[in-house]
mmCIF file of C-alpha atoms and ligand atoms in Angstrom:
data_model
loop_
_atom_site.group_PDB
_atom_site.id
_atom_site.type_symbol
_atom_site.label_atom_id
_atom_site.label_comp_id
_atom_site.label_asym_id
_atom_site.label_seq_id
_atom_site.Cartn_x
_atom_site.Cartn_y
_atom_site.Cartn_z
ATOM 1 C CA UNK G 1 4.162 4.868 29.275
ATOM 2 C CA UNK G 2 3.544 8.471 28.039
ATOM 3 C CA UNK G 3 0.518 10.052 26.906
ATOM 4 C CA UNK G 4 1.467 9.572 23.156
ATOM 5 C CA UNK G 5 4.512 8.342 20.989
ATOM 6 C CA UNK G 6 6.969 8.788 18.441
ATOM 7 C CA UNK G 7 6.661 6.241 15.574
ATOM 8 C CA UNK G 8 7.729 6.327 11.903
ATOM 9 C CA UNK G 9 5.975 8.525 9.500
ATOM 10 C CA UNK G 10 6.508 5.792 6.315
ATOM 11 C CA UNK G 11 10.162 4.278 5.920
ATOM 12 C CA UNK G 12 12.944 4.548 8.244
ATOM 13 C CA UNK G 13 14.935 5.225 5.416
ATOM 14 C CA UNK G 14 12.796 8.788 4.818
ATOM 15 C CA UNK G 15 13.538 9.424 8.617
ATOM 16 C CA UNK G 16 9.839 11.518 9.115
ATOM 17 C CA UNK G 17 9.091 10.817 12.688
ATOM 18 C CA UNK G 18 5.457 11.736 14.174
ATOM 19 C CA UNK G 19 3.282 11.475 17.324
ATOM 20 C CA UNK G 20 0.646 8.669 17.682
ATOM 21 C CA UNK G 21 -1.463 7.957 20.519
ATOM 22 C CA UNK G 22 -0.720 4.922 22.502
ATOM 23 C CA UNK G 23 -2.260 2.620 20.240
ATOM 24 C CA UNK G 24 -5.430 -0.230 21.080
ATOM 25 C CA UNK G 25 -3.987 -3.177 19.350
ATOM 26 C CA UNK G 26 -7.196 -5.005 20.413
ATOM 27 C CA UNK G 27 -10.140 -2.690 19.432
ATOM 28 C CA UNK G 28 -12.849 -4.387 17.001
ATOM 29 C CA UNK G 29 -13.378 -4.267 14.102
ATOM 30 C CA UNK G 30 -9.922 -5.965 12.559
ATOM 31 C CA UNK G 31 -7.999 -6.383 15.936
ATOM 32 C CA UNK G 32 -4.603 -7.223 16.582
ATOM 33 C CA UNK G 33 -2.944 -9.879 18.970
ATOM 34 C CA UNK G 34 0.693 -8.671 19.538
ATOM 35 C CA UNK G 35 3.209 -10.965 21.687
ATOM 36 C CA UNK G 36 2.882 -9.179 25.117
ATOM 37 C CA UNK G 37 3.983 -5.308 24.560
ATOM 38 C CA UNK G 38 7.430 -4.344 26.226
ATOM 39 C CA UNK G 39 7.814 -0.761 27.680
ATOM 40 C CA UNK G 40 8.204 2.187 25.432
ATOM 41 C CA UNK G 41 11.342 3.505 23.968
ATOM 42 C CA UNK G 42 11.599 6.210 21.662
ATOM 43 C CA UNK G 43 15.272 4.839 20.462
ATOM 44 C CA UNK G 44 14.437 3.770 16.985
ATOM 45 C CA UNK G 45 17.082 0.882 17.688
ATOM 46 C CA UNK G 46 15.160 -0.986 19.827
ATOM 47 C CA UNK G 47 12.714 -3.543 19.906
ATOM 48 C CA UNK G 48 10.826 -1.265 22.012
ATOM 49 C CA UNK G 49 10.269 0.829 19.351
ATOM 50 C CA UNK G 50 9.924 -1.538 16.611
ATOM 51 C CA UNK G 51 7.041 -2.932 18.959
ATOM 52 C CA UNK G 52 5.326 0.522 19.667
ATOM 53 C CA UNK G 53 5.568 2.074 15.995
ATOM 54 C CA UNK G 54 3.862 -1.495 14.337
ATOM 55 C CA UNK G 55 1.368 -1.419 17.000
ATOM 56 C CA UNK G 56 1.018 2.499 16.047
ATOM 57 C CA UNK G 57 0.784 2.100 12.429
ATOM 58 C CA UNK G 58 -1.184 -1.242 12.449
ATOM 59 C CA UNK G 59 -3.552 0.330 14.229
ATOM 60 C CA UNK G 60 -3.947 3.814 12.281
ATOM 61 C CA UNK G 61 -4.233 1.455 8.916
ATOM 62 C CA UNK G 62 -6.965 -1.248 10.031
ATOM 63 C CA UNK G 63 -8.817 2.101 11.129
ATOM 64 C CA UNK G 64 -8.182 3.668 8.003
ATOM 65 C CA UNK G 65 -9.904 0.465 6.042
ATOM 66 C CA UNK G 66 -12.504 0.241 8.978
ATOM 67 C CA UNK G 67 -13.765 3.679 8.189
ATOM 68 C CA UNK G 68 -14.633 2.844 4.643
ATOM 69 C CA UNK G 69 -17.979 3.256 3.159
ATOM 70 C CA UNK G 70 -18.280 -0.399 2.710
ATOM 71 C CA UNK G 71 -15.663 -1.801 5.325
ATOM 72 C CA UNK G 72 -15.223 -5.507 6.091
ATOM 73 C CA UNK G 73 -16.331 -6.575 9.579
ATOM 74 C CA UNK G 74 -13.514 -8.665 10.114
ATOM 75 C CA UNK G 75 -10.256 -10.183 9.065
ATOM 76 C CA UNK G 76 -10.731 -13.323 6.841
ATOM 77 C CA UNK G 77 -12.054 -16.386 9.154
ATOM 78 C CA UNK G 78 -11.379 -14.450 12.281
ATOM 79 C CA UNK G 79 -11.543 -11.233 14.694
ATOM 80 C CA UNK G 80 -8.086 -11.074 15.636
ATOM 81 C CA UNK G 81 -5.303 -11.193 13.541
ATOM 82 C CA UNK G 82 -1.647 -12.563 14.762
ATOM 83 C CA UNK G 83 0.991 -10.040 14.573
ATOM 84 C CA UNK G 84 4.995 -11.444 14.497
ATOM 85 C CA UNK G 85 6.958 -8.707 14.732
ATOM 86 C CA UNK G 86 10.495 -10.687 13.953
ATOM 87 C CA UNK G 87 9.976 -14.382 13.316
ATOM 88 C CA UNK G 88 13.912 -14.586 12.572
ATOM 89 C CA UNK G 89 16.285 -14.217 9.626
ATOM 90 C CA UNK G 90 14.711 -13.212 6.493
ATOM 91 C CA UNK G 91 14.527 -10.376 4.454
ATOM 92 C CA UNK G 92 11.006 -10.608 4.182
ATOM 93 C CA UNK G 93 7.629 -9.747 5.334
ATOM 94 C CA UNK G 94 4.643 -11.771 4.953
ATOM 95 C CA UNK G 95 0.727 -12.619 5.389
ATOM 96 C CA UNK G 96 -0.036 -16.270 5.140
ATOM 97 C CA UNK G 97 -3.413 -15.902 5.306
ATOM 98 C CA UNK G 98 -3.539 -16.284 9.113
ATOM 99 C CA UNK G 99 -0.520 -13.736 10.620
ATOM 100 C CA UNK G 100 1.516 -10.775 9.442
ATOM 101 C CA UNK G 101 5.042 -11.759 9.848
ATOM 102 C CA UNK G 102 8.088 -9.684 9.704
ATOM 103 C CA UNK G 103 11.466 -10.875 10.447
ATOM 104 C CA UNK G 104 15.662 -9.166 10.349
ATOM 105 C CA UNK G 105 17.860 -9.886 7.872
ATOM 106 C CA UNK G 106 20.835 -8.982 5.963
ATOM 107 C CA UNK G 107 21.782 -8.680 2.333
ATOM 108 C CA UNK G 108 24.393 -11.806 1.173
ATOM 109 C CA UNK G 109 27.677 -10.438 1.829
ATOM 110 C CA UNK G 110 26.802 -7.130 4.213
ATOM 111 C CA UNK G 111 26.326 -8.323 7.393
ATOM 112 C CA UNK G 112 26.519 -4.950 8.790
ATOM 113 C CA UNK G 113 23.843 -3.908 7.318
ATOM 114 C CA UNK G 114 20.524 -5.547 9.721
ATOM 115 C CA UNK G 115 17.097 -4.789 8.494
ATOM 116 C CA UNK G 116 13.772 -4.943 10.168
ATOM 117 C CA UNK G 117 10.838 -5.774 7.475
ATOM 118 C CA UNK G 118 8.384 -4.837 10.651
ATOM 119 C CA UNK G 119 10.177 -1.176 11.268
ATOM 120 C CA UNK G 120 8.948 -0.196 8.150
ATOM 121 C CA UNK G 121 5.342 1.155 8.264
ATOM 122 C CA UNK G 122 5.537 1.095 4.441
ATOM 123 C CA UNK G 123 5.614 -2.578 4.733
ATOM 124 C CA UNK G 124 3.746 -3.133 7.697
ATOM 125 C CA UNK G 125 0.968 -1.270 6.065
ATOM 126 C CA UNK G 126 1.289 -3.240 2.814
ATOM 127 C CA UNK G 127 1.133 -6.481 4.805
ATOM 128 C CA UNK G 128 -2.103 -5.101 6.139
ATOM 129 C CA UNK G 129 -3.339 -4.179 2.848
ATOM 130 C CA UNK G 130 -3.133 -7.929 1.927
ATOM 131 C CA UNK G 131 -4.752 -9.207 4.896
ATOM 132 C CA UNK G 132 -7.475 -6.357 4.314
ATOM 133 C CA UNK G 133 -8.225 -7.579 0.615
ATOM 134 C CA UNK G 134 -8.310 -10.895 1.876
ATOM 135 C CA UNK G 135 -10.818 -10.137 4.294
ATOM 136 C CA UNK G 136 -12.837 -8.589 1.284
ATOM 137 C CA UNK G 137 -12.243 -10.909 -0.944
ATOM 138 C CA UNK G 138 -11.202 -13.949 0.407
ATOM 139 C CA UNK G 139 -11.582 -15.423 -3.570
ATOM 140 C CA UNK G 140 -8.728 -13.515 -4.832
ATOM 141 C CA UNK G 141 -6.259 -14.502 -2.316
ATOM 142 C CA UNK G 142 -3.397 -17.149 -3.652
ATOM 143 C CA UNK G 143 -4.893 -18.026 -6.521
ATOM 144 C CA UNK G 144 -1.564 -18.744 -8.646
ATOM 145 C CA UNK G 145 -3.324 -16.489 -11.302
ATOM 146 C CA UNK G 146 -0.954 -13.750 -12.209
ATOM 147 C CA UNK G 147 -2.801 -11.235 -12.166
ATOM 148 C CA UNK G 148 -4.837 -11.581 -8.616
ATOM 149 C CA UNK G 149 -1.725 -12.200 -7.226
ATOM 150 C CA UNK G 150 -0.151 -9.007 -8.781
ATOM 151 C CA UNK G 151 -2.875 -6.970 -7.638
ATOM 152 C CA UNK G 152 -2.871 -8.326 -3.956
ATOM 153 C CA UNK G 153 0.368 -6.921 -4.271
ATOM 154 C CA UNK G 154 -0.581 -3.498 -5.679
ATOM 155 C CA UNK G 155 -3.372 -3.776 -3.332
ATOM 156 C CA UNK G 156 -0.533 -3.719 -0.642
ATOM 157 C CA UNK G 157 1.105 -0.922 -2.155
ATOM 158 C CA UNK G 158 -2.061 1.255 -2.036
ATOM 159 C CA UNK G 159 -2.479 0.408 1.018
ATOM 160 C CA UNK G 160 0.851 1.896 2.151
ATOM 161 C CA UNK G 161 0.510 4.988 0.679
ATOM 162 C CA UNK G 162 -2.980 5.570 1.620
ATOM 163 C CA UNK G 163 -1.989 4.987 4.927
ATOM 164 C CA UNK G 164 0.436 6.949 5.142
ATOM 165 C CA UNK G 165 -1.776 9.942 3.993
ATOM 166 C CA UNK G 166 -3.838 9.441 7.034
ATOM 167 C CA UNK G 167 -0.619 11.544 8.920
ATOM 168 C CA UNK G 168 -0.889 15.172 8.728
ATOM 169 C CA UNK G 169 2.915 15.111 9.262
ATOM 170 C CA UNK G 170 3.371 13.252 6.364
ATOM 171 C CA UNK G 171 1.163 15.002 4.197
ATOM 172 C CA UNK G 172 2.872 18.570 5.037
ATOM 173 C CA UNK G 173 6.143 16.746 4.240
ATOM 174 C CA UNK G 174 4.958 15.373 0.858
ATOM 175 C CA UNK G 175 3.201 19.287 -0.268
ATOM 176 C CA UNK G 176 6.566 20.604 0.916
ATOM 177 C CA UNK G 177 8.176 17.910 -1.188
ATOM 178 C CA UNK G 178 6.015 18.003 -4.422
ATOM 179 C CA UNK G 179 4.982 21.254 -4.244
ATOM 180 C CA UNK G 180 2.127 21.579 -7.220
ATOM 181 C CA UNK G 181 3.404 18.728 -8.737
ATOM 182 C CA UNK G 182 1.819 15.320 -6.998
ATOM 183 C CA UNK G 183 2.382 13.090 -10.192
ATOM 184 C CA UNK G 184 6.087 12.424 -9.648
ATOM 185 C CA UNK G 185 8.928 10.815 -7.381
ATOM 186 C CA UNK G 186 8.734 11.396 -4.240
ATOM 187 C CA UNK G 187 8.799 9.941 -0.395
ATOM 188 C CA UNK G 188 5.480 8.994 -1.058
ATOM 189 C CA UNK G 189 5.535 6.701 -4.125
ATOM 190 C CA UNK G 190 8.575 5.691 -3.135
ATOM 191 C CA UNK G 191 7.576 1.856 -1.313
ATOM 192 C CA UNK G 192 10.235 0.885 1.139
ATOM 193 C CA UNK G 193 13.288 2.620 0.354
ATOM 194 C CA UNK G 194 15.136 0.714 3.392
ATOM 195 C CA UNK G 195 14.322 -2.973 2.776
ATOM 196 C CA UNK G 196 14.260 -2.320 -1.263
ATOM 197 C CA UNK G 197 18.110 -0.948 -0.754
ATOM 198 C CA UNK G 198 19.312 -3.938 0.884
ATOM 199 C CA UNK G 199 16.946 -6.589 -1.426
ATOM 200 C CA UNK G 200 19.821 -4.028 -4.355
ATOM 201 C CA UNK G 201 22.270 -5.522 -2.440
ATOM 202 C CA UNK G 202 21.375 -8.890 -3.294
ATOM 203 C CA UNK G 203 20.146 -8.781 -6.516
ATOM 204 C CA UNK G 204 19.317 -5.285 -8.425
ATOM 205 C CA UNK G 205 16.435 -7.067 -10.308
ATOM 206 C CA UNK G 206 14.356 -7.359 -7.121
ATOM 207 C CA UNK G 207 13.762 -3.553 -6.648
ATOM 208 C CA UNK G 208 13.860 -0.586 -8.163
ATOM 209 C CA UNK G 209 16.264 1.530 -8.415
ATOM 210 C CA UNK G 210 15.248 3.599 -5.706
ATOM 211 C CA UNK G 211 12.923 2.036 -3.435
ATOM 212 C CA UNK G 212 11.298 -1.339 -3.287
ATOM 213 C CA UNK G 213 8.650 -0.218 -5.904
ATOM 214 C CA UNK G 214 8.250 2.653 -7.089
ATOM 215 C CA UNK G 215 4.250 3.770 -7.797
ATOM 216 C CA UNK G 216 5.809 6.884 -9.794
ATOM 217 C CA UNK G 217 5.950 4.703 -13.218
ATOM 218 C CA UNK G 218 4.338 4.734 -16.423
ATOM 219 C CA UNK G 219 4.486 1.078 -16.995
ATOM 220 C CA UNK G 220 1.795 0.110 -19.376
ATOM 221 C CA UNK G 221 -0.381 -3.306 -19.304
ATOM 222 C CA UNK G 222 1.130 -6.112 -21.688
ATOM 223 C CA UNK G 223 0.226 -9.489 -22.245
ATOM 224 C CA UNK G 224 2.129 -10.945 -19.310
ATOM 225 C CA UNK G 225 2.195 -14.189 -21.846
ATOM 226 C CA UNK G 226 4.951 -12.517 -23.314
ATOM 227 C CA UNK G 227 7.086 -11.619 -20.654
ATOM 228 C CA UNK G 228 9.770 -13.127 -19.172
ATOM 229 C CA UNK G 229 9.397 -14.365 -15.326
ATOM 230 C CA UNK G 230 12.341 -11.791 -13.950
ATOM 231 C CA UNK G 231 13.858 -9.236 -15.230
ATOM 232 C CA UNK G 232 15.884 -6.042 -14.536
ATOM 233 C CA UNK G 233 14.913 -2.567 -12.611
ATOM 234 C CA UNK G 234 12.844 -0.002 -14.929
ATOM 235 C CA UNK G 235 11.007 -3.292 -17.009
ATOM 236 C CA UNK G 236 8.047 -5.349 -16.145
ATOM 237 C CA UNK G 237 8.295 -9.235 -15.940
ATOM 238 C CA UNK G 238 5.612 -11.449 -15.171
ATOM 239 C CA UNK G 239 5.630 -12.173 -11.608
ATOM 240 C CA UNK G 240 3.524 -10.772 -9.253
ATOM 241 C CA UNK G 241 5.575 -8.153 -7.645
ATOM 242 C CA UNK G 242 6.999 -6.663 -10.652
ATOM 243 C CA UNK G 243 3.890 -6.768 -12.207
ATOM 244 C CA UNK G 244 1.840 -5.418 -9.100
ATOM 245 C CA UNK G 245 3.548 -1.908 -10.218
ATOM 246 C CA UNK G 246 1.594 -1.607 -13.858
ATOM 247 C CA UNK G 247 -1.518 -1.220 -11.584
ATOM 248 C CA UNK G 248 0.295 0.789 -8.979
ATOM 249 C CA UNK G 249 1.436 3.187 -11.280
ATOM 250 C CA UNK G 250 -2.001 3.436 -13.087
ATOM 251 C CA UNK G 251 -3.623 4.005 -9.213
ATOM 252 C CA UNK G 252 -1.151 6.703 -8.282
ATOM 253 C CA UNK G 253 -1.751 8.423 -11.543
ATOM 254 C CA UNK G 254 -5.550 8.510 -10.813
ATOM 255 C CA UNK G 255 -4.761 9.818 -7.204
ATOM 256 C CA UNK G 256 -3.131 12.609 -8.478
ATOM 257 C CA UNK G 257 -5.868 13.201 -11.065
ATOM 258 C CA UNK G 258 -8.543 13.169 -8.508
ATOM 259 C CA UNK G 259 -6.215 15.612 -6.013
ATOM 260 C CA UNK G 260 -6.086 18.480 -9.323
ATOM 261 C CA UNK G 261 -9.535 18.051 -9.880
ATOM 262 C CA UNK G 262 -10.307 19.136 -6.355
ATOM 263 C CA UNK G 263 -7.905 21.547 -5.866
ATOM 264 C CA UNK G 264 -7.756 23.055 -9.122
ATOM 265 C CA UNK G 265 -4.936 25.978 -9.383
ATOM 266 C CA UNK G 266 -4.910 26.536 -5.673
ATOM 267 C CA UNK G 267 -1.788 24.708 -3.713
ATOM 268 C CA UNK G 268 -3.047 21.253 -1.856
ATOM 269 C CA UNK G 269 -3.682 21.181 1.967
ATOM 270 C CA UNK G 270 -2.718 18.089 3.902
ATOM 271 C CA UNK G 271 -6.528 17.889 3.948
ATOM 272 C CA UNK G 272 -7.042 17.898 0.859
ATOM 273 C CA UNK G 273 -4.720 14.613 0.242
ATOM 274 C CA UNK G 274 -6.160 12.816 2.993
ATOM 275 C CA UNK G 275 -9.949 13.637 1.168
ATOM 276 C CA UNK G 276 -8.486 12.056 -2.067
ATOM 277 C CA UNK G 277 -6.961 9.260 -0.409
ATOM 278 C CA UNK G 278 -10.283 8.294 1.646
ATOM 279 C CA UNK G 279 -12.205 9.049 -1.758
ATOM 280 C CA UNK G 280 -10.115 6.207 -3.334
ATOM 281 C CA UNK G 281 -10.516 3.986 -0.346
ATOM 282 C CA UNK G 282 -14.025 4.121 -1.133
ATOM 283 C CA UNK G 283 -14.057 3.626 -4.576
ATOM 284 C CA UNK G 284 -11.763 0.941 -4.172
ATOM 285 C CA UNK G 285 -13.575 -1.161 -1.868
ATOM 286 C CA UNK G 286 -17.071 -0.680 -3.272
ATOM 287 C CA UNK G 287 -15.203 -1.771 -6.893
ATOM 288 C CA UNK G 288 -14.097 -5.223 -5.195
ATOM 289 C CA UNK G 289 -17.640 -5.555 -4.391
ATOM 290 C CA UNK G 290 -18.139 -5.432 -8.464
ATOM 291 C CA UNK G 291 -15.549 -6.822 -9.852
ATOM 292 C CA UNK G 292 -15.681 -10.681 -11.418
ATOM 293 C CA UNK G 293 -12.942 -13.070 -10.464
ATOM 294 C CA UNK G 294 -11.309 -13.760 -14.106
ATOM 295 C CA UNK G 295 -7.817 -14.111 -15.219
ATOM 296 C CA UNK G 296 -7.463 -10.663 -16.812
ATOM 297 C CA UNK G 297 -8.178 -9.474 -13.377
ATOM 298 C CA UNK G 298 -6.878 -5.967 -13.969
ATOM 299 C CA UNK G 299 -9.137 -5.117 -16.679
ATOM 300 C CA UNK G 300 -12.173 -6.649 -14.091
ATOM 301 C CA UNK G 301 -11.287 -4.132 -11.074
ATOM 302 C CA UNK G 302 -10.030 -1.123 -13.719
ATOM 303 C CA UNK G 303 -13.956 -1.203 -15.153
ATOM 304 C CA UNK G 304 -15.592 -1.761 -11.646
ATOM 305 C CA UNK G 305 -13.425 1.289 -10.404
ATOM 306 C CA UNK G 306 -14.512 3.188 -13.496
ATOM 307 C CA UNK G 307 -18.145 2.431 -12.582
ATOM 308 C CA UNK G 308 -17.930 3.219 -9.116
ATOM 309 C CA UNK G 309 -15.897 6.615 -9.591
ATOM 310 C CA UNK G 310 -19.232 7.853 -10.848
ATOM 311 C CA UNK G 311 -21.073 8.163 -7.687
ATOM 312 C CA UNK G 312 -22.813 8.935 -6.456
ATOM 313 C CA UNK G 313 -20.748 9.445 -3.273
ATOM 314 C CA UNK G 314 -18.518 11.905 -2.034
ATOM 315 C CA UNK G 315 -15.598 12.816 -4.218
ATOM 316 C CA UNK G 316 -16.760 10.991 -7.556
ATOM 317 C CA UNK G 317 -18.746 12.155 -10.388
ATOM 318 C CA UNK G 318 -18.433 12.544 -14.435
ATOM 319 C CA UNK G 319 -15.224 14.695 -14.197
ATOM 320 C CA UNK G 320 -13.523 11.672 -11.419
ATOM 321 C CA UNK G 321 -14.939 9.536 -13.712
ATOM 322 C CA UNK G 322 -13.018 10.463 -16.904
ATOM 323 C CA UNK G 323 -9.941 10.568 -15.084
ATOM 324 C CA UNK G 324 -10.281 6.867 -13.995
ATOM 325 C CA UNK G 325 -11.580 6.092 -17.330
ATOM 326 C CA UNK G 326 -8.500 8.000 -19.415
ATOM 327 C CA UNK G 327 -5.610 6.933 -17.239
ATOM 328 C CA UNK G 328 -6.683 3.091 -17.240
ATOM 329 C CA UNK G 329 -7.094 2.981 -21.198
ATOM 330 C CA UNK G 330 -3.846 5.547 -21.775
ATOM 331 C CA UNK G 331 -1.743 2.543 -20.054
ATOM 332 C CA UNK G 332 -4.096 -0.582 -21.648
ATOM 333 C CA UNK G 333 -5.251 -1.677 -18.877
ATOM 334 C CA UNK G 334 -8.823 -1.171 -20.378
ATOM 335 C CA UNK G 335 -9.497 -0.693 -23.841
ATOM 336 C CA UNK G 336 -10.744 2.374 -25.557
ATOM 337 C CA UNK G 337 -14.115 3.025 -25.336
ATOM 338 C CA UNK G 338 -16.282 1.592 -28.266
ATOM 339 C CA UNK G 339 -17.344 4.674 -30.655
ATOM 340 C CA UNK G 340 -20.704 4.637 -31.185
HETATM 341 ZN ZN1 LIG U 1 2.942 -8.371 -0.686
#
């Protein structure tokens, strides 16, 4: 076993690799239970690589959430979460309340294309996000309410973005890609491009045009009662995955605003990206402790984030709060403030 291993930064389709320490999957809090560890391989086409890539990615992601100012002390109902990297044939990945489950599959009619959902850090960190949110707010899981189910999906994508920003080499790559224009479509904003491409071959309505879901979007909130259950890419439909992009877009725009406030006219550094990702994490987790469970959950959690963003705490204050307020109001997630 080498002293460190090579893993994907964010998604196999992006292609960036980075080095990671040998992960301790059984470390508390937020420990994992994998089937027995194989010897390491640096060949990304092998099951051995996928194991170590998943183990290192999930360890990094769990450590990130465990370091929040109000961290979950354990998973929902257990100190250890089971992880199954290949449960069989399906184009799917799933947190089911008990375990993280990943699969391998091909789009209908394209058997030459084989996608392992557990190979993508985006999908690993997305499913882990479901489990983290279930640990913090068990009352939100599988409610059958569109806005809570959609927020669960959004939290998974927010987890993918925030956890990717814990990798200095990836932060440098994003800065090189976006320059001063963090608010743009990038390898950071595009969630799970490899999996999205496979889904698009099967049904173009199941993914955005350039990835599974792009956090760089301008989808405003509209009452889901007026939306159809499915629709073409570029539109928002009343199903949890599609509707999640409304909240994720607002989150990503706020994150860009927080970064602009922090750096002013200076180019961002990897440390700046990492810092605002931690500030955003802490605001999210604090807001989750305050937001009531109501059918209109987007306004509930957005209002709690506006409150939490005032501080006290690092990376907060009136200017940060104004960013949250402006974005959530412009996107119609929150009503305009009353003029008094
Ligand atoms: Zn999900």
